[in-house]
Coordinates of N, CA, C and O in Angstrom, one line a residue:
M9 N 86.7 140.7 -114.0 CA 85.7 140.3 -114.0 C 86.0 138.9 -113.1 O 87.3 138.9 -112.6
E10 N 85.0 138.3 -112.4 CA 84.8 137.2 -111.5 C 84.7 136.2 -111.3 O 83.3 136.4 -111.7
V11 N 84.0 135.5 -110.9 CA 83.8 134.5 -110.8 C 83.6 133.5 -109.3 O 84.6 133.4 -109.1
Q12 N 82.3 133.1 -108.7 CA 82.6 132.6 -107.4 C 81.6 131.0 -107.3 O 81.1 131.4 -107.9
G13 N 82.2 130.7 -107.1 CA 81.4 129.6 -106.6 C 82.4 127.9 -105.9 O 83.4 128.7 -104.3
K14 N 82.1 126.6 -105.6 CA 82.9 125.9 -104.8 C 83.8 125.4 -106.2 O 83.7 124.8 -107.1
V15 N 85.0 124.8 -105.3 CA 85.4 124.0 -106.4 C 84.7 122.3 -106.9 O 85.5 122.0 -105.5
K16 N 85.7 122.6 -108.2 CA 85.0 121.1 -109.0 C 86.3 120.2 -109.4 O 85.9 119.0 -108.9
M17 N 87.4 121.0 -109.7 CA 87.9 120.1 -110.3 C 89.2 121.0 -110.4 O 89.2 121.9 -110.6
I18 N 90.5 120.2 -109.6 CA 91.4 120.9 -110.2 C 92.9 119.9 -110.8 O 92.6 119.3 -110.4
S19 N 93.4 120.7 -111.5 CA 94.1 119.4 -113.1 C 95.7 119.4 -112.6 O 95.7 120.4 -111.6
E20 N 96.2 118.4 -112.8 CA 97.7 118.7 -112.1 C 98.1 119.9 -113.1 O 97.5 119.7 -114.3
T21 N 99.4 120.2 -112.6 CA 100.3 121.5 -113.6 C 100.5 121.0 -115.2 O 101.2 119.7 -115.5
Q22 N 100.5 120.9 -116.6 CA 100.3 120.4 -117.5 C 101.8 120.7 -118.3 O 101.6 122.5 -118.0
T23 N 102.8 120.5 -119.1 CA 104.2 121.4 -119.8 C 104.0 120.8 -120.8 O 103.6 119.6 -121.6
F24 N 104.2 121.9 -122.4 CA 103.8 122.2 -123.2 C 105.4 122.5 -124.0 O 105.5 123.6 -123.2
G25 N 105.7 122.0 -124.8 CA 106.7 122.7 -126.1 C 107.9 122.5 -125.3 O 108.2 122.0 -124.2
S26 N 108.6 122.4 -125.6 CA 110.7 123.1 -125.7 C 110.8 124.0 -125.0 O 111.5 124.5 -123.8
N27 N 109.6 125.5 -124.6 CA 110.7 126.3 -124.5 C 109.1 126.1 -123.1 O 109.2 126.8 -121.7
G28 N 108.9 124.9 -122.6 CA 108.3 124.8 -121.3 C 107.0 125.2 -120.2 O 106.4 125.6 -119.5
F29 N 106.1 125.7 -121.5 CA 104.8 126.8 -121.5 C 104.0 125.5 -120.7 O 103.8 123.9 -120.0
R30 N 103.8 126.3 -118.8 CA 103.0 126.0 -118.2 C 101.2 125.9 -118.0 O 101.2 127.0 -118.3
K31 N 100.5 125.2 -117.7 CA 99.0 125.1 -117.5 C 98.5 124.4 -116.7 O 98.9 123.2 -116.7
R32 N 97.7 125.2 -115.9 CA 96.5 123.8 -115.0 C 95.2 124.7 -115.1 O 94.9 125.4 -115.3
E33 N 94.4 123.5 -114.8 CA 92.9 123.6 -115.8 C 92.3 123.5 -114.2 O 92.3 122.7 -113.1
L34 N 90.9 124.4 -113.8 CA 90.0 124.8 -112.5 C 89.0 125.0 -113.3 O 88.4 125.5 -114.1
V35 N 87.7 124.0 -112.6 CA 86.4 124.2 -112.7 C 85.5 123.6 -111.1 O 86.1 123.8 -110.3
V36 N 85.1 125.9 -111.6 CA 84.6 126.0 -110.2 C 82.5 125.8 -110.5 O 82.5 126.1 -112.0
T37 N 81.9 125.7 -109.7 CA 80.6 125.5 -109.8 C 79.5 126.6 -109.0 O 80.0 126.6 -108.0
T38 N 78.9 127.5 -110.0 CA 78.6 128.3 -109.5 C 77.5 127.7 -108.6 O 76.8 126.6 -108.9
E39 N 76.8 128.6 -107.6 CA 75.7 128.3 -106.9 C 74.4 129.5 -106.7 O 74.6 130.7 -106.4
E40 N 73.4 128.9 -108.1 CA 72.7 129.5 -108.5 C 71.4 129.0 -108.9 O 71.6 127.3 -108.6
Q41 N 70.9 129.5 -109.6 CA 69.6 128.1 -109.6 C 70.3 127.5 -111.0 O 69.8 126.0 -110.5
Y42 N 70.9 127.5 -111.7 CA 71.2 126.4 -112.2 C 72.2 126.9 -112.9 O 73.4 127.9 -112.9
P43 N 73.1 125.7 -111.3 CA 74.8 125.7 -111.1 C 75.1 125.6 -112.8 O 75.0 125.1 -113.6
Q44 N 75.7 126.6 -112.8 CA 77.5 126.2 -114.1 C 78.8 125.6 -113.7 O 79.4 126.5 -112.9
H45 N 79.1 124.7 -115.0 CA 80.7 124.6 -114.2 C 81.5 124.9 -115.2 O 81.5 125.1 -116.9
I46 N 82.4 126.0 -115.0 CA 83.3 127.0 -115.7 C 84.7 126.4 -115.6 O 85.4 126.9 -114.2
L47 N 85.2 126.6 -116.8 CA 86.7 126.2 -116.7 C 86.8 126.4 -117.1 O 87.4 127.8 -117.4
I48 N 88.4 126.9 -115.9 CA 89.3 128.1 -116.0 C 90.7 127.8 -115.6 O 91.1 127.1 -115.1
E49 N 91.0 128.6 -117.0 CA 93.1 127.9 -116.8 C 93.4 129.4 -116.6 O 93.6 130.6 -116.1
F50 N 94.9 128.9 -115.6 CA 95.9 129.2 -114.9 C 97.4 129.2 -115.6 O 97.4 127.7 -116.0
V51 N 97.6 129.6 -116.3 CA 99.3 129.9 -117.1 C 100.3 129.6 -116.0 O 100.5 131.0 -116.1
Q52 N 101.5 129.1 -117.1 CA 103.0 129.6 -116.4 C 103.0 129.7 -114.7 O 102.5 129.2 -114.0
D53 N 103.5 131.2 -114.7 CA 103.7 131.3 -113.2 C 102.3 131.3 -112.0 O 102.4 131.2 -110.3
K54 N 101.5 131.3 -112.5 CA 100.0 131.7 -112.4 C 99.5 129.8 -111.7 O 98.5 129.4 -111.0
T55 N 99.9 129.3 -112.7 CA 99.3 127.6 -112.1 C 100.0 127.6 -110.2 O 98.6 126.6 -109.6
D56 N 101.2 128.2 -110.5 CA 100.9 128.0 -108.3 C 100.8 128.8 -107.4 O 99.8 127.8 -106.5
L57 N 99.4 129.1 -107.7 CA 98.4 129.8 -107.7 C 96.8 128.9 -107.0 O 97.3 129.0 -105.4
L58 N 97.1 128.0 -107.2 CA 96.0 126.3 -107.4 C 97.5 125.3 -106.6 O 95.8 124.9 -105.3
N59 N 97.5 125.6 -105.9 CA 98.7 124.5 -104.6 C 98.4 124.8 -103.5 O 97.7 123.3 -102.5
S60 N 97.1 125.9 -102.7 CA 96.3 126.0 -101.4 C 95.6 125.5 -101.9 O 94.7 126.0 -100.5
Y61 N 94.2 124.8 -102.9 CA 93.2 124.4 -102.7 C 93.4 123.1 -102.8 O 93.5 122.5 -103.1
Q62 N 91.8 123.6 -102.6 CA 91.0 122.0 -102.5 C 90.0 122.1 -103.2 O 88.8 122.6 -103.4
V63 N 89.5 120.4 -103.2 CA 87.7 120.3 -104.5 C 87.4 121.0 -102.9 O 86.5 120.5 -101.7
G64 N 86.1 121.5 -103.4 CA 85.0 121.8 -102.3 C 84.8 122.9 -102.0 O 84.0 123.3 -101.6
Q65 N 86.5 123.9 -101.6 CA 85.8 125.2 -101.5 C 86.1 125.9 -101.9 O 85.6 126.0 -103.5
G66 N 85.2 126.9 -101.1 CA 84.1 127.7 -102.2 C 85.3 129.3 -102.3 O 86.2 129.9 -102.1
V67 N 85.5 129.8 -103.5 CA 86.1 130.9 -103.7 C 85.7 131.9 -104.8 O 84.4 131.2 -105.3
K68 N 86.6 132.9 -104.6 CA 86.1 133.7 -105.8 C 87.4 134.0 -107.3 O 88.6 133.9 -106.8
V69 N 87.5 134.2 -108.0 CA 88.4 133.6 -109.2 C 89.0 135.4 -110.0 O 87.2 135.5 -110.2
N70 N 90.0 136.3 -110.2 CA 89.6 137.0 -110.6 C 89.7 136.5 -112.3 O 90.7 135.5 -112.1
I71 N 89.3 137.2 -113.6 CA 89.0 136.3 -114.6 C 89.5 137.2 -115.7 O 89.4 138.4 -115.7
N72 N 90.5 137.4 -116.8 CA 90.4 138.1 -118.1 C 89.5 136.4 -119.0 O 90.0 135.7 -119.3
L73 N 88.6 137.2 -120.4 CA 88.3 136.3 -121.3 C 89.2 136.3 -122.2 O 90.3 137.8 -122.3
R74 N 89.8 135.9 -123.1 CA 90.9 135.0 -124.2 C 90.2 135.1 -124.9 O 88.8 133.9 -125.3
G75 N 90.5 135.1 -126.5 CA 90.3 134.6 -127.8 C 90.8 135.0 -128.9 O 92.2 135.4 -128.6
R76 N 91.0 133.9 -129.9 CA 92.6 133.8 -130.1 C 91.4 133.3 -132.1 O 90.1 133.3 -131.8
E77 N 91.8 134.0 -132.6 CA 91.0 133.6 -134.4 C 92.7 132.4 -135.4 O 93.6 132.7 -135.0
W78 N 91.7 131.8 -135.7 CA 92.6 131.2 -136.7 C 92.2 130.3 -137.5 O 90.8 130.3 -137.9
V79 N 92.9 130.3 -138.0 CA 92.5 129.9 -139.8 C 93.4 129.0 -140.2 O 94.7 128.1 -140.2
N80 N 91.7 127.4 -140.6 CA 92.4 126.5 -140.9 C 92.8 125.7 -142.6 O 93.6 126.5 -143.4
P81 N 93.7 125.0 -142.5 CA 93.8 124.1 -143.7 C 92.9 124.4 -144.9 O 93.9 124.5 -146.6
Q82 N 91.8 124.6 -144.3 CA 91.1 124.9 -145.7 C 90.6 125.9 -146.4 O 89.8 126.6 -147.0
G83 N 91.2 126.9 -145.3 CA 91.0 128.9 -145.5 C 90.1 129.1 -144.9 O 89.9 130.1 -144.4
E84 N 89.0 127.9 -143.8 CA 88.1 128.0 -142.9 C 88.8 129.8 -141.1 O 89.9 129.2 -141.0
T85 N 88.2 131.0 -141.3 CA 88.7 131.2 -139.5 C 88.2 130.9 -138.9 O 86.4 130.3 -139.3
K86 N 88.4 130.2 -137.6 CA 87.9 129.5 -136.6 C 88.2 130.7 -135.1 O 89.5 131.6 -135.5
Y87 N 87.3 130.8 -134.7 CA 87.5 131.2 -133.2 C 87.3 130.7 -132.2 O 86.8 130.2 -131.6
F88 N 88.6 130.9 -131.0 CA 88.5 130.6 -129.8 C 88.1 131.6 -128.9 O 88.8 132.7 -128.6
N89 N 87.3 130.6 -127.6 CA 87.4 131.3 -126.7 C 88.4 131.2 -125.3 O 88.1 129.4 -125.2
S90 N 88.9 131.7 -124.5 CA 89.4 130.9 -123.3 C 89.4 131.8 -122.5 O 88.5 133.2 -122.3
V91 N 89.0 131.1 -120.9 CA 88.9 132.4 -119.3 C 89.8 132.2 -119.1 O 90.5 130.8 -118.4
Q92 N 91.0 133.0 -118.5 CA 91.8 132.7 -117.9 C 91.9 133.3 -116.4 O 92.0 134.4 -116.5
G93 N 92.9 132.1 -115.1 CA 92.5 133.1 -114.1 C 94.0 133.8 -113.7 O 94.6 133.1 -113.8
W94 N 93.7 135.0 -113.0 CA 95.1 135.7 -112.9 C 95.2 135.8 -111.2 O 96.0 136.1 -110.2
R95 N 94.0 135.7 -110.2 CA 93.9 135.5 -109.3 C 92.7 134.4 -107.8 O 92.0 134.5 -108.6
I96 N 92.9 133.8 -107.1 CA 92.3 133.0 -106.5 C 91.9 133.6 -104.7 O 93.1 133.4 -104.1
E97 N 91.0 133.9 -104.8 CA 90.7 133.3 -103.2 C 89.9 132.8 -102.4 O 88.8 132.6 -103.3
N98 N 90.5 132.0 -101.1 CA 89.0 131.8 -100.4 C 88.2 132.1 -100.5 O 88.2 133.0 -99.6
L99 N 86.8 131.9 -100.2 CA 85.4 132.1 -99.7 C 84.5 132.1 -97.9 O 85.1 130.4 -97.9
Q100 N 84.5 132.6 -97.3 CA 84.4 132.4 -96.1 C 83.2 131.4 -96.2 O 82.1 131.8 -96.5
A101 N 82.8 130.4 -95.0 CA 81.9 130.1 -95.5 C 80.4 131.2 -94.4 O 81.3 132.2 -94.3
T102 N 79.8 131.5 -95.3 CA 78.8 132.7 -94.9 C 78.2 133.0 -92.7 O 78.3 131.9 -92.8
G103 N 78.2 133.9 -92.9 CA 78.9 134.2 -91.3 C 79.9 134.4 -90.6 O 79.8 135.1 -89.6
E104 N 81.0 133.4 -91.0 CA 82.0 133.9 -90.6 C 82.6 135.4 -90.0 O 83.6 135.3 -89.3
N105 N 82.4 135.8 -90.7 CA 83.1 137.5 -91.1 C 81.8 138.5 -90.2 O 82.2 139.4 -90.4
M106 N 81.0 137.8 -89.6 CA 80.2 139.0 -89.5 C 80.8 138.7 -87.3 O 81.4 137.7 -86.8
P107 N 80.7 140.1 -86.4 CA 81.2 140.1 -85.2 C 79.9 139.4 -84.5 O 78.3 139.3 -84.6
P108 N 80.6 138.8 -83.3 CA 80.4 138.1 -82.7 C 78.9 138.7 -81.6 O 78.8 139.7 -81.9
V109 N 77.8 137.9 -81.4 CA 76.3 138.7 -80.8 C 77.0 138.0 -79.9 O 77.2 137.2 -79.0
A110 N 76.2 139.0 -78.0 CA 76.7 139.0 -77.0 C 75.6 137.8 -76.8 O 74.1 138.0 -77.5
P111 N 75.0 136.7 -75.8 CA 74.0 136.3 -76.0 C 73.1 137.6 -74.8 O 73.2 137.9 -74.1
A112 N 71.6 137.0 -75.0 CA 70.7 137.4 -74.5 C 70.5 138.1 -73.1 O 70.0 139.0 -72.5
E113 N 71.9 137.2 -72.1 CA 71.1 137.3 -71.0 C 72.5 138.6 -70.8 O 72.8 139.2 -69.1
A114 N 73.4 139.4 -71.4 CA 73.8 140.0 -71.6 C 73.5 141.4 -71.3 O 73.9 142.7 -70.9
F115 N 72.3 141.3 -71.8 CA 71.6 142.6 -71.6 C 70.2 142.7 -70.4 O 69.7 141.2 -70.2
E116 N 70.6 143.7 -69.8 CA 69.1 144.1 -68.4 C 68.5 144.5 -69.1 O 67.4 145.0 -70.3
P117 N 66.4 143.5 -68.5 CA 65.5 143.8 -69.2 C 65.0 145.7 -68.8 O 65.7 146.2 -67.7
A118 N 64.6 146.0 -69.9 CA 64.2 147.3 -69.8 C 62.9 147.4 -68.6 O 62.3 146.4 -68.3
T119 N 63.3 148.5 -67.5 CA 62.2 148.6 -66.8 C 61.8 149.7 -65.9 O 60.8 149.8 -65.6
N120 N 61.7 150.4 -67.2 CA 61.4 151.9 -67.5 C 59.9 152.6 -68.5 O 60.4 153.5 -69.1
L121 N 59.7 151.2 -68.7 CA 58.2 150.9 -69.6 C 57.3 151.7 -69.3 O 56.9 150.9 -68.8
N122 N 56.9 152.4 -69.8 CA 55.7 153.6 -69.7 C 55.1 152.7 -71.3 O 54.8 153.4 -72.3
E123 N 53.6 151.7 -71.2 CA 52.6 152.1 -71.9 C 51.6 152.7 -72.1 O 51.2 152.4 -74.0
E124 N 51.8 153.8 -71.7 CA 51.0 154.8 -72.3 C 51.8 155.4 -73.0 O 51.3 156.5 -73.1
D125 N 53.1 155.7 -73.6 CA 53.6 156.3 -74.0 C 53.3 156.0 -75.5 O 52.8 155.3 -76.1
H126 N 53.6 156.8 -76.1 CA 52.4 157.1 -77.1 C 54.3 156.7 -78.7 O 55.2 157.0 -78.4
D127 N 53.8 156.0 -79.2 CA 55.1 156.3 -80.4 C 55.1 155.6 -82.3 O 54.0 155.7 -82.1
D128 N 55.3 156.1 -82.8 CA 54.9 155.9 -83.9 C 55.3 155.1 -85.0 O 55.0 154.3 -85.6
L129 N 54.9 153.8 -84.1 CA 55.6 152.6 -85.2 C 54.3 151.4 -85.0 O 53.1 152.0 -84.6
P130 N 53.5 150.7 -86.5 CA 52.6 150.6 -86.9 C 51.8 149.6 -86.2 O 51.2 149.2 -87.2
F131 N 52.7 149.2 -85.2 CA 52.3 148.0 -84.9 C 52.4 147.4 -83.8 O 52.5 149.2 -83.0

């Protein structure tokens, strides 16, 4: 699965526990009629993937959905979901990947145009 949008926030890397578990959070705002602010976690060695990204940049993030079950002290079972990122790439601004178009002066005007030739165009 993937999420596309603009980077709204990148947190600092956090380290937890004696084994050094690392986590870093990214918020991506989707660009649709009703924008969504999606929190994506990057863990362990994937936290370094965010080093070269900045707020406002357009990105595509490959994600996995994770789910956990937890039984609280009262014996109630609770479920938690998280969105975990594993790849991120920069999205170029629209049109930057398009080939360049030659200026109009580069084309010669048509000289052999015959107005009386029939064509099948509807206009």
